[in-house]
PDB file of C-alpha atoms in Angstrom:
ATOM      1  CA  MET A1326       0.126  -0.214  -0.050  1.00  0.00           C
ATOM      2  CA  PHE A1327       1.196   3.706  -0.757  1.00  0.00           C
ATOM      3  CA  SER A1328       0.022   7.191   0.729  1.00  0.00           C
ATOM      4  CA  VAL A1329       0.909  10.387   0.236  1.00  0.00           C
ATOM      5  CA  VAL A1330      -0.829  13.736   1.219  1.00  0.00           C
ATOM      6  CA  LYS A1331      -2.689  16.114  -0.925  1.00  0.00           C
ATOM      7  CA  GLU A1332       0.027  18.503  -0.882  1.00  0.00           C
ATOM      8  CA  ILE A1333       2.255  16.058  -2.716  1.00  0.00           C
ATOM      9  CA  ASN A1334       2.020  17.902  -5.919  1.00  0.00           C
ATOM     10  CA  GLU A1335      -0.221  20.358  -8.012  1.00  0.00           C
ATOM     11  CA  PRO A1336      -2.158  18.184 -10.660  1.00  0.00           C
ATOM     12  CA  ARG A1337      -2.740  19.628 -14.164  1.00  0.00           C
ATOM     13  CA  LEU A1338      -5.580  19.270 -15.724  1.00  0.00           C
ATOM     14  CA  PRO A1339      -5.488  16.660 -18.891  1.00  0.00           C
ATOM     15  CA  SER A1340      -5.673  17.931 -22.146  1.00  0.00           C
ATOM     16  CA  LEU A1341      -7.994  16.243 -24.835  1.00  0.00           C
ATOM     17  CA  LYS A1342      -5.128  14.602 -26.438  1.00  0.00           C
ATOM     18  CA  GLY A1343      -3.691  13.151 -23.368  1.00  0.00           C
ATOM     19  CA  LYS A1344      -7.625  11.996 -22.598  1.00  0.00           C
ATOM     20  CA  MET A1345      -7.521  10.088 -25.761  1.00  0.00           C
ATOM     21  CA  ALA A1346      -4.253   8.704 -25.400  1.00  0.00           C
ATOM     22  CA  ALA A1347      -4.981   7.408 -22.114  1.00  0.00           C
ATOM     23  CA  LYS A1348      -8.177   5.515 -23.158  1.00  0.00           C
ATOM     24  CA  LYS A1349      -5.454   3.375 -25.616  1.00  0.00           C
ATOM     25  CA  LYS A1350      -3.515   2.492 -22.694  1.00  0.00           C
ATOM     26  CA  THR A1351      -3.563  -1.012 -21.074  1.00  0.00           C
ATOM     27  CA  ILE A1352      -3.476  -1.000 -17.403  1.00  0.00           C
ATOM     28  CA  THR A1353      -0.789  -3.649 -16.319  1.00  0.00           C
ATOM     29  CA  LYS A1354      -1.980  -5.690 -13.317  1.00  0.00           C
ATOM     30  CA  TRP A1355       0.330  -7.779 -11.195  1.00  0.00           C
ATOM     31  CA  SER A1356      -0.645 -10.751  -9.136  1.00  0.00           C
ATOM     32  CA  ALA A1357       1.200 -11.555  -5.856  1.00  0.00           C
ATOM     33  CA  ALA A1358       3.096 -14.441  -7.854  1.00  0.00           C
ATOM     34  CA  ASP A1359       4.337 -11.676 -10.436  1.00  0.00           C
ATOM     35  CA  LEU A1360       5.994  -9.718  -7.383  1.00  0.00           C
ATOM     36  CA  GLY A1361       7.408 -12.963  -6.255  1.00  0.00           C
ATOM     37  CA  LEU A1362       4.976 -12.809  -2.963  1.00  0.00           C
ATOM     38  CA  ASP A1363       3.182 -16.399  -1.512  1.00  0.00           C
ATOM     39  CA  GLY A1364      -0.148 -16.362   0.141  1.00  0.00           C
ATOM     40  CA  ASN A1365       1.587 -15.759   3.647  1.00  0.00           C
ATOM     41  CA  ASN A1366       2.891 -12.231   2.697  1.00  0.00           C
ATOM     42  CA  VAL A1367       0.017 -10.465   1.438  1.00  0.00           C
ATOM     43  CA  GLY A1368      -3.832  -9.504   2.631  1.00  0.00           C
ATOM     44  CA  ALA A1369      -4.977 -11.166   5.907  1.00  0.00           C
ATOM     45  CA  ASN A1370      -1.737 -13.180   6.160  1.00  0.00           C
ATOM     46  CA  SER A1371       0.517 -10.231   5.921  1.00  0.00           C
ATOM     47  CA  GLY A1372       1.268  -9.701   9.752  1.00  0.00           C
ATOM     48  CA  THR A1373      -0.141  -6.193   9.719  1.00  0.00           C
ATOM     49  CA  THR A1374      -2.344  -5.260  12.497  1.00  0.00           C
ATOM     50  CA  ILE A1375      -4.460  -2.352  12.883  1.00  0.00           C
ATOM     51  CA  THR A1376      -4.532  -0.728  15.892  1.00  0.00           C
ATOM     52  CA  LYS A1377      -7.309   1.863  15.484  1.00  0.00           C
ATOM     53  CA  VAL A1378      -9.917   3.005  12.910  1.00  0.00           C
ATOM     54  CA  ALA A1379     -11.411   6.329  13.397  1.00  0.00           C
ATOM     55  CA  PRO A1380     -13.088   8.942  11.261  1.00  0.00           C
ATOM     56  CA  PRO A1381     -11.418  12.217  10.636  1.00  0.00           C
ATOM     57  CA  PRO A1382     -11.881  15.011  13.190  1.00  0.00           C
ATOM     58  CA  PRO A1383     -15.131  17.154  12.343  1.00  0.00           C
ATOM     59  CA  ARG A1384     -14.144  20.316  10.495  1.00  0.00           C
ATOM     60  CA  GLN A1385     -15.201  23.580  11.922  1.00  0.00           C
ATOM     61  CA  LYS A1386     -18.081  25.475  10.566  1.00  0.00           C
ATOM     62  CA  GLY A1387     -17.664  28.173   8.162  1.00  0.00           C
ATOM     63  CA  GLU A1388     -18.872  31.693   8.811  1.00  0.00           C
ATOM     64  CA  ILE A1389     -20.583  33.765   6.095  1.00  0.00           C
ATOM     65  CA  ILE A1390     -20.038  37.548   6.314  1.00  0.00           C
ATOM     66  CA  GLU A1391     -22.545  39.916   5.265  1.00  0.00           C
ATOM     67  CA  GLY A1392     -22.979  43.271   4.681  1.00  0.00           C
ATOM     68  CA  GLU A1393     -24.672  45.981   2.568  1.00  0.00           C
ATOM     69  CA  THR A1394     -21.691  47.124   0.834  1.00  0.00           C
ATOM     70  CA  PRO A1395     -18.699  45.382  -0.555  1.00  0.00           C
ATOM     71  CA  GLU A1396     -16.380  47.890   1.917  1.00  0.00           C
ATOM     72  CA  GLU A1397     -18.546  46.844   4.623  1.00  0.00           C
ATOM     73  CA  ILE A1398     -17.834  43.087   4.079  1.00  0.00           C
ATOM     74  CA  ALA A1399     -13.913  43.877   3.505  1.00  0.00           C
ATOM     75  CA  ASP A1400     -13.855  46.000   6.799  1.00  0.00           C
ATOM     76  CA  LYS A1401     -15.725  42.842   8.671  1.00  0.00           C
ATOM     77  CA  LEU A1402     -13.565  40.431   7.209  1.00  0.00           C
ATOM     78  CA  PHE A1403     -10.220  42.583   7.860  1.00  0.00           C
ATOM     79  CA  ALA A1404     -11.475  42.687  11.654  1.00  0.00           C
ATOM     80  CA  LYS A1405     -12.401  38.881  11.725  1.00  0.00           C
ATOM     81  CA  LEU A1406      -8.795  37.935  10.591  1.00  0.00           C
ATOM     82  CA  ARG A1407      -7.312  40.591  12.824  1.00  0.00           C
ATOM     83  CA  GLU A1408      -9.247  39.204  15.616  1.00  0.00           C
ATOM     84  CA  ASN A1409      -7.949  35.488  14.550  1.00  0.00           C
ATOM     85  CA  GLN A1410      -4.439  36.881  14.593  1.00  0.00           C
ATOM     86  CA  VAL A1411      -4.301  35.740  10.840  1.00  0.00           C
ATOM     87  CA  ILE A1412      -2.797  39.284   9.800  1.00  0.00           C
TER      88      ILE A1412
END
């Protein structure tokens, strides 16, 4: 198994030419035997132990800043950012 964080790279949108070329490619599938592994090294027999399964922590709710004019909204946003020591 491989794992990476979302910050690993900044993905580019594929071009139409790239999408069409990808449709023609074949996907190589490897079995455990292809990798030189027997049944004792993969799946439930791999010797790994799950110590904890938990959902990610809940996200904080967002806040909608409202106002009559764009200037009023900007002032409220600036005050909120300063209050939270972002700026």
